[in-house]
Amino acid sequence: MEQWKDKVVVVTGGSAGFGKAIVDAFAAAGATVVSISRSPDEHGGNGERGNVFSVQADVTDDESVAAAVSQIIQQHERIDVWINNVGQSIRVAFEAATMEQYRQLMEINFYTAVRCSLAVLPHLEKSSGSIVQIGTLAARTGWKNIAPYVTSKHALSGFAHQLRIESPDNVHSLFVCPGPIRRDDAATRYKAQSNGLGDAASTPGAGVKISGLDPEWLARRIVTSIEKRQPELVVPAKARLLFSILQLSPRLGDWLLRKFAS
């Protein structure tokens, strides 16, 4: 608790789902948490509850992000951690994916993170803070029926690596690569998009044989990873072996990927 006292943590997309779990984990640790969302209705406007505050902003817009950063600095005087959690997946056959779908996923999963990271980096340098990108196992490998998502998350992985090697030495960069995260709407979320793609496509992870991760547990792991200033968090850890095999032998790696499929 003492470690996070007087620290300010910002989470984009923090009003629901995994973002809310991250907000709650940092609030429980004793940090002042600012949740950013597009709609004021999600938080009842720019309000507060205990040590959790809310700011309305559109992370797809440069001026809106800049205004949100300024508002947070004005209200709380510092930013110690910024977590780019906003993201979106898709279910679509590779040959059916459109350029508009690629553009949409690149904007939501990649450009929002770049925009926010560049806007907040000077403040993190002042606080010797941390910048966190929420990726996915699909940021390191391909997978059927989610090509625009995979492509956008690979871009995010590259950006996170560049932050590690080029951002100020006192700024910590963490890239989180989790498997599917449990959700209340997991059974229906991609049902309409998956029509004609097979039953596996509608499941979390588009059919990957990995148990859904508990969001509260994963959020606590992120808190600990920041405390230890780790560069990456890959869950489950055994996925690291697959990533290594893919680098050494793409043919063998692709075969193993198919074995992981439902």
Tab-separated table of C-alpha atoms in Angstrom:
chain	number	residue	atom	x	y	z
A	1	MET	CA	0.000	0.000	0.000
A	2	GLU	CA	2.789	2.433	0.897
A	3	GLN	CA	4.485	1.960	-2.478
A	4	TRP	CA	1.427	3.320	-4.295
A	5	LYS	CA	0.529	6.086	-1.897
A	6	ASP	CA	0.428	9.446	-3.738
A	7	LYS	CA	1.023	7.703	-7.105
A	8	VAL	CA	-1.298	8.482	-10.019
A	9	VAL	CA	-2.254	5.653	-12.393
A	10	VAL	CA	-4.189	6.289	-15.624
A	11	VAL	CA	-6.098	3.513	-17.415
A	12	THR	CA	-7.703	3.972	-20.832
A	13	GLY	CA	-10.925	2.033	-21.273
A	14	GLY	CA	-11.136	1.614	-17.521
A	15	SER	CA	-14.903	1.706	-17.091
A	16	ALA	CA	-15.705	-1.932	-17.866
A	17	GLY	CA	-14.271	-5.364	-18.550
A	18	PHE	CA	-10.569	-5.927	-17.996
A	19	GLY	CA	-9.965	-2.183	-17.766
A	20	LYS	CA	-12.196	-1.981	-14.697
A	21	ALA	CA	-10.302	-4.897	-13.136
A	22	ILE	CA	-7.043	-2.955	-13.624
A	23	VAL	CA	-8.577	0.184	-12.093
A	24	ASP	CA	-9.811	-1.788	-9.088
A	25	ALA	CA	-6.442	-3.521	-8.580
A	26	PHE	CA	-4.520	-0.244	-8.442
A	27	ALA	CA	-7.171	1.390	-6.280
A	28	ALA	CA	-6.910	-1.526	-3.840
A	29	ALA	CA	-3.119	-1.096	-3.826
A	30	GLY	CA	-3.575	2.495	-2.652
A	31	ALA	CA	-2.951	4.469	-5.848
A	32	THR	CA	-4.979	7.391	-7.134
A	33	VAL	CA	-6.522	5.986	-10.320
A	34	VAL	CA	-7.883	7.917	-13.290
A	35	SER	CA	-10.116	5.998	-15.693
A	36	ILE	CA	-10.462	7.386	-19.219
A	37	SER	CA	-13.508	6.563	-21.327
A	38	ARG	CA	-15.183	8.055	-24.374
A	39	SER	CA	-18.714	8.335	-23.010
A	40	PRO	CA	-19.492	10.484	-19.941
A	41	ASP	CA	-22.389	8.139	-19.187
A	42	GLU	CA	-19.935	5.344	-18.394
A	43	HIS	CA	-18.720	7.215	-15.335
A	44	GLY	CA	-21.450	9.751	-14.796
A	45	GLY	CA	-19.242	12.448	-16.282
A	46	ASN	CA	-15.844	13.606	-15.039
A	47	GLY	CA	-16.432	12.376	-11.513
A	48	GLU	CA	-14.828	10.439	-8.675
A	49	ARG	CA	-15.437	7.584	-6.251
A	50	GLY	CA	-12.972	7.248	-3.401
A	51	ASN	CA	-9.508	7.225	-4.936
A	52	VAL	CA	-10.842	6.521	-8.460
A	53	PHE	CA	-11.486	9.467	-10.772
A	54	SER	CA	-12.880	9.597	-14.297
A	55	VAL	CA	-12.023	11.706	-17.305
A	56	GLN	CA	-13.946	11.780	-20.572
A	57	ALA	CA	-11.745	11.594	-23.665
A	58	ASP	CA	-11.636	10.074	-27.133
A	59	VAL	CA	-8.306	8.271	-27.483
A	60	THR	CA	-8.700	8.227	-31.280
A	61	ASP	CA	-8.359	12.035	-31.319
A	62	ASP	CA	-5.059	13.891	-30.764
A	63	GLU	CA	-6.578	17.010	-29.217
A	64	SER	CA	-8.854	15.016	-26.906
A	65	VAL	CA	-5.906	12.997	-25.580
A	66	ALA	CA	-3.795	16.121	-25.068
A	67	ALA	CA	-6.665	17.774	-23.188
A	68	ALA	CA	-7.115	14.689	-20.981
A	69	VAL	CA	-3.418	14.616	-20.077
A	70	SER	CA	-3.514	18.334	-19.233
A	71	GLN	CA	-6.627	17.864	-17.107
A	72	ILE	CA	-5.048	14.998	-15.150
A	73	ILE	CA	-1.856	16.994	-14.530
A	74	GLN	CA	-3.899	20.005	-13.449
A	75	GLN	CA	-5.996	17.954	-11.028
A	76	HIS	CA	-3.378	15.519	-9.697
A	77	GLU	CA	-0.051	17.236	-10.536
A	78	ARG	CA	1.646	14.062	-11.792
A	79	ILE	CA	1.260	10.806	-13.727
A	80	ASP	CA	3.214	7.770	-12.540
A	81	VAL	CA	1.697	4.992	-14.653
A	82	TRP	CA	-0.196	5.106	-17.932
A	83	ILE	CA	-1.893	1.903	-19.138
A	84	ASN	CA	-3.090	1.660	-22.745
A	85	ASN	CA	-5.899	-0.839	-22.331
A	86	VAL	CA	-8.320	0.205	-25.091
A	87	GLY	CA	-8.628	-2.538	-27.697
A	88	GLN	CA	-10.945	-4.475	-29.957
A	89	SER	CA	-10.919	-7.873	-31.634
A	90	ILE	CA	-12.754	-9.245	-34.660
A	91	ARG	CA	-13.805	-12.491	-36.310
A	92	VAL	CA	-13.433	-12.596	-40.087
A	93	ALA	CA	-12.016	-15.021	-42.664
A	94	PHE	CA	-8.662	-13.901	-44.027
A	95	GLU	CA	-9.905	-13.592	-47.610
A	96	ALA	CA	-13.012	-11.682	-46.509
A	97	ALA	CA	-11.257	-9.047	-44.370
A	98	THR	CA	-11.599	-5.534	-45.795
A	99	MET	CA	-9.192	-2.609	-45.777
A	100	GLU	CA	-11.672	-0.729	-43.613
A	101	GLN	CA	-11.489	-3.486	-40.998
A	102	TYR	CA	-7.695	-3.312	-41.029
A	103	ARG	CA	-7.832	0.487	-40.674
A	104	GLN	CA	-10.333	0.284	-37.819
A	105	LEU	CA	-8.322	-2.270	-35.841
A	106	MET	CA	-5.061	-0.389	-36.442
A	107	GLU	CA	-6.654	2.797	-35.102
A	108	ILE	CA	-8.171	1.199	-32.010
A	109	ASN	CA	-5.391	-1.246	-31.098
A	110	PHE	CA	-2.287	0.585	-32.301
A	111	TYR	CA	-2.654	4.290	-33.024
A	112	THR	CA	-4.528	4.973	-29.780
A	113	ALA	CA	-1.597	3.511	-27.839
A	114	VAL	CA	0.966	5.488	-29.837
A	115	ARG	CA	-1.034	8.703	-29.457
A	116	CYS	CA	-1.426	8.329	-25.701
A	117	SER	CA	2.149	7.167	-25.118
A	118	LEU	CA	3.678	10.117	-26.949
A	119	ALA	CA	1.387	12.560	-25.137
A	120	VAL	CA	2.201	11.271	-21.640
A	121	LEU	CA	5.891	10.376	-22.041
A	122	PRO	CA	7.262	13.773	-20.863
A	123	HIS	CA	5.256	13.477	-17.638
A	124	LEU	CA	6.428	9.907	-17.048
A	125	GLU	CA	10.008	11.100	-17.464
A	126	LYS	CA	9.418	13.629	-14.674
A	127	SER	CA	8.006	10.946	-12.354
A	128	SER	CA	10.315	8.078	-13.462
A	129	GLY	CA	7.083	6.306	-14.238
A	130	SER	CA	5.815	3.354	-16.264
A	131	ILE	CA	4.066	3.036	-19.627
A	132	VAL	CA	2.076	-0.181	-20.185
A	133	GLN	CA	0.673	-1.635	-23.400
A	134	ILE	CA	-1.989	-4.340	-23.082
A	135	GLY	CA	-1.304	-6.740	-25.917
A	136	THR	CA	-2.226	-10.376	-26.414
A	137	LEU	CA	-0.600	-13.681	-27.270
A	138	ALA	CA	-1.681	-12.858	-30.839
A	139	ALA	CA	0.839	-10.007	-30.795
A	140	ARG	CA	3.568	-12.622	-31.255
A	141	THR	CA	1.948	-15.158	-33.560
A	142	GLY	CA	-0.743	-15.551	-36.202
A	143	TRP	CA	-4.152	-17.130	-35.669
A	144	LYS	CA	-7.089	-18.063	-37.894
A	145	ASN	CA	-10.037	-15.736	-38.465
A	146	ILE	CA	-8.587	-12.668	-36.678
A	147	ALA	CA	-6.053	-11.299	-39.203
A	148	PRO	CA	-6.768	-7.548	-38.714
A	149	TYR	CA	-6.520	-8.006	-34.942
A	150	VAL	CA	-3.250	-9.955	-35.159
A	151	THR	CA	-1.751	-7.361	-37.501
A	152	SER	CA	-2.630	-4.434	-35.238
A	153	LYS	CA	-1.298	-6.167	-32.121
A	154	HIS	CA	1.971	-7.070	-33.871
A	155	ALA	CA	2.390	-3.362	-34.565
A	156	LEU	CA	1.748	-2.638	-30.888
A	157	SER	CA	4.418	-5.183	-29.926
A	158	GLY	CA	6.957	-3.414	-32.122
A	159	PHE	CA	6.060	-0.044	-30.636
A	160	ALA	CA	6.410	-1.404	-27.089
A	161	HIS	CA	9.877	-2.702	-27.969
A	162	GLN	CA	10.872	0.696	-29.384
A	163	LEU	CA	9.708	2.342	-26.176
A	164	ARG	CA	11.927	-0.003	-24.175
A	165	ILE	CA	15.056	0.883	-26.120
A	166	GLU	CA	14.419	4.546	-27.007
A	167	SER	CA	12.351	6.145	-24.274
A	168	PRO	CA	14.166	8.001	-21.442
A	169	ASP	CA	16.246	5.640	-19.296
A	170	ASN	CA	14.165	6.330	-16.183
A	171	VAL	CA	10.858	5.422	-17.877
A	172	HIS	CA	9.802	1.797	-17.474
A	173	SER	CA	7.989	0.117	-20.392
A	174	LEU	CA	5.880	-3.023	-19.852
A	175	PHE	CA	4.251	-5.101	-22.601
A	176	VAL	CA	1.505	-7.455	-21.397
A	177	CYS	CA	0.765	-10.546	-23.526
A	178	PRO	CA	-2.178	-12.434	-22.004
A	179	GLY	CA	-4.218	-15.294	-23.366
A	180	PRO	CA	-8.022	-14.984	-23.491
A	181	ILE	CA	-9.455	-13.112	-20.499
A	182	ARG	CA	-12.724	-14.310	-19.002
A	183	ARG	CA	-15.756	-12.103	-19.697
A	184	ASP	CA	-19.434	-12.334	-18.815
A	185	ASP	CA	-20.379	-12.018	-22.499
A	186	ALA	CA	-17.725	-14.424	-23.805
A	187	ALA	CA	-20.270	-16.877	-25.249
A	188	THR	CA	-22.108	-14.274	-27.341
A	189	ARG	CA	-19.584	-11.505	-28.035
A	190	TYR	CA	-18.458	-12.755	-31.458
A	191	LYS	CA	-21.375	-15.025	-32.335
A	192	ALA	CA	-22.704	-12.863	-35.174
A	193	GLN	CA	-19.257	-12.234	-36.711
A	194	SER	CA	-18.417	-15.951	-36.560
A	195	ASN	CA	-21.315	-17.111	-38.704
A	196	GLY	CA	-19.889	-19.551	-41.251
A	197	LEU	CA	-16.421	-19.663	-39.647
A	198	GLY	CA	-17.067	-22.667	-37.393
A	199	ASP	CA	-17.945	-22.920	-33.730
A	200	ALA	CA	-14.377	-22.322	-32.524
A	201	ALA	CA	-14.231	-18.845	-34.057
A	202	SER	CA	-16.867	-17.482	-31.667
A	203	THR	CA	-15.031	-18.644	-28.551
A	204	PRO	CA	-12.553	-16.500	-26.558
A	205	GLY	CA	-9.207	-16.599	-28.337
A	206	ALA	CA	-10.965	-17.760	-31.531
A	207	GLY	CA	-10.481	-21.392	-30.549
A	208	VAL	CA	-7.090	-21.430	-28.846
A	209	LYS	CA	-6.825	-24.235	-26.267
A	210	ILE	CA	-6.041	-22.047	-23.268
A	211	SER	CA	-8.272	-21.581	-20.229
A	212	GLY	CA	-9.666	-18.081	-19.808
A	213	LEU	CA	-7.664	-15.929	-17.406
A	214	ASP	CA	-9.272	-14.437	-14.325
A	215	PRO	CA	-9.232	-10.650	-14.942
A	216	GLU	CA	-8.745	-9.726	-11.276
A	217	TRP	CA	-5.775	-12.090	-10.957
A	218	LEU	CA	-4.195	-10.768	-14.153
A	219	ALA	CA	-4.700	-7.171	-13.019
A	220	ARG	CA	-2.839	-7.923	-9.791
A	221	ARG	CA	-0.023	-9.483	-11.834
A	222	ILE	CA	0.266	-6.225	-13.767
A	223	VAL	CA	0.556	-4.264	-10.518
A	224	THR	CA	3.378	-6.576	-9.394
A	225	SER	CA	5.127	-6.433	-12.782
A	226	ILE	CA	5.202	-2.639	-12.610
A	227	GLU	CA	6.521	-2.736	-9.060
A	228	LYS	CA	9.359	-4.974	-10.295
A	229	ARG	CA	9.739	-2.878	-13.493
A	230	GLN	CA	9.610	-5.989	-15.657
A	231	PRO	CA	9.778	-5.504	-19.454
A	232	GLU	CA	7.167	-8.158	-20.308
A	233	LEU	CA	4.372	-10.196	-18.787
A	234	VAL	CA	3.413	-13.265	-20.853
A	235	VAL	CA	0.532	-15.364	-19.475
A	236	PRO	CA	0.527	-18.328	-19.628
A	237	ALA	CA	4.319	-18.407	-19.374
A	238	LYS	CA	4.543	-21.568	-21.500
A	239	ALA	CA	3.605	-19.461	-24.526
A	240	ARG	CA	7.176	-18.111	-24.452
A	241	LEU	CA	8.371	-21.530	-25.620
A	242	LEU	CA	6.058	-21.414	-28.621
A	243	PHE	CA	7.267	-17.912	-29.500
A	244	SER	CA	10.870	-19.125	-29.383
A	245	ILE	CA	10.078	-22.119	-31.612
A	246	LEU	CA	8.352	-19.842	-34.132
A	247	GLN	CA	11.532	-17.765	-34.372
A	248	LEU	CA	13.806	-20.788	-34.772
A	249	SER	CA	11.553	-22.909	-37.005
A	250	PRO	CA	8.471	-21.267	-38.531
A	251	ARG	CA	7.369	-24.600	-40.046
A	252	LEU	CA	7.420	-26.381	-36.679
A	253	GLY	CA	5.855	-23.376	-34.969
A	254	ASP	CA	2.953	-23.297	-37.417
A	255	TRP	CA	2.382	-27.027	-36.870
A	256	LEU	CA	2.249	-26.500	-33.114
A	257	LEU	CA	-0.199	-23.619	-33.552
A	258	ARG	CA	-2.571	-25.919	-35.395
A	259	LYS	CA	-2.253	-28.439	-32.557
A	260	PHE	CA	-3.361	-25.714	-30.126
A	261	ALA	CA	-6.493	-25.024	-32.186
A	262	SER	CA	-9.855	-26.392	-31.143
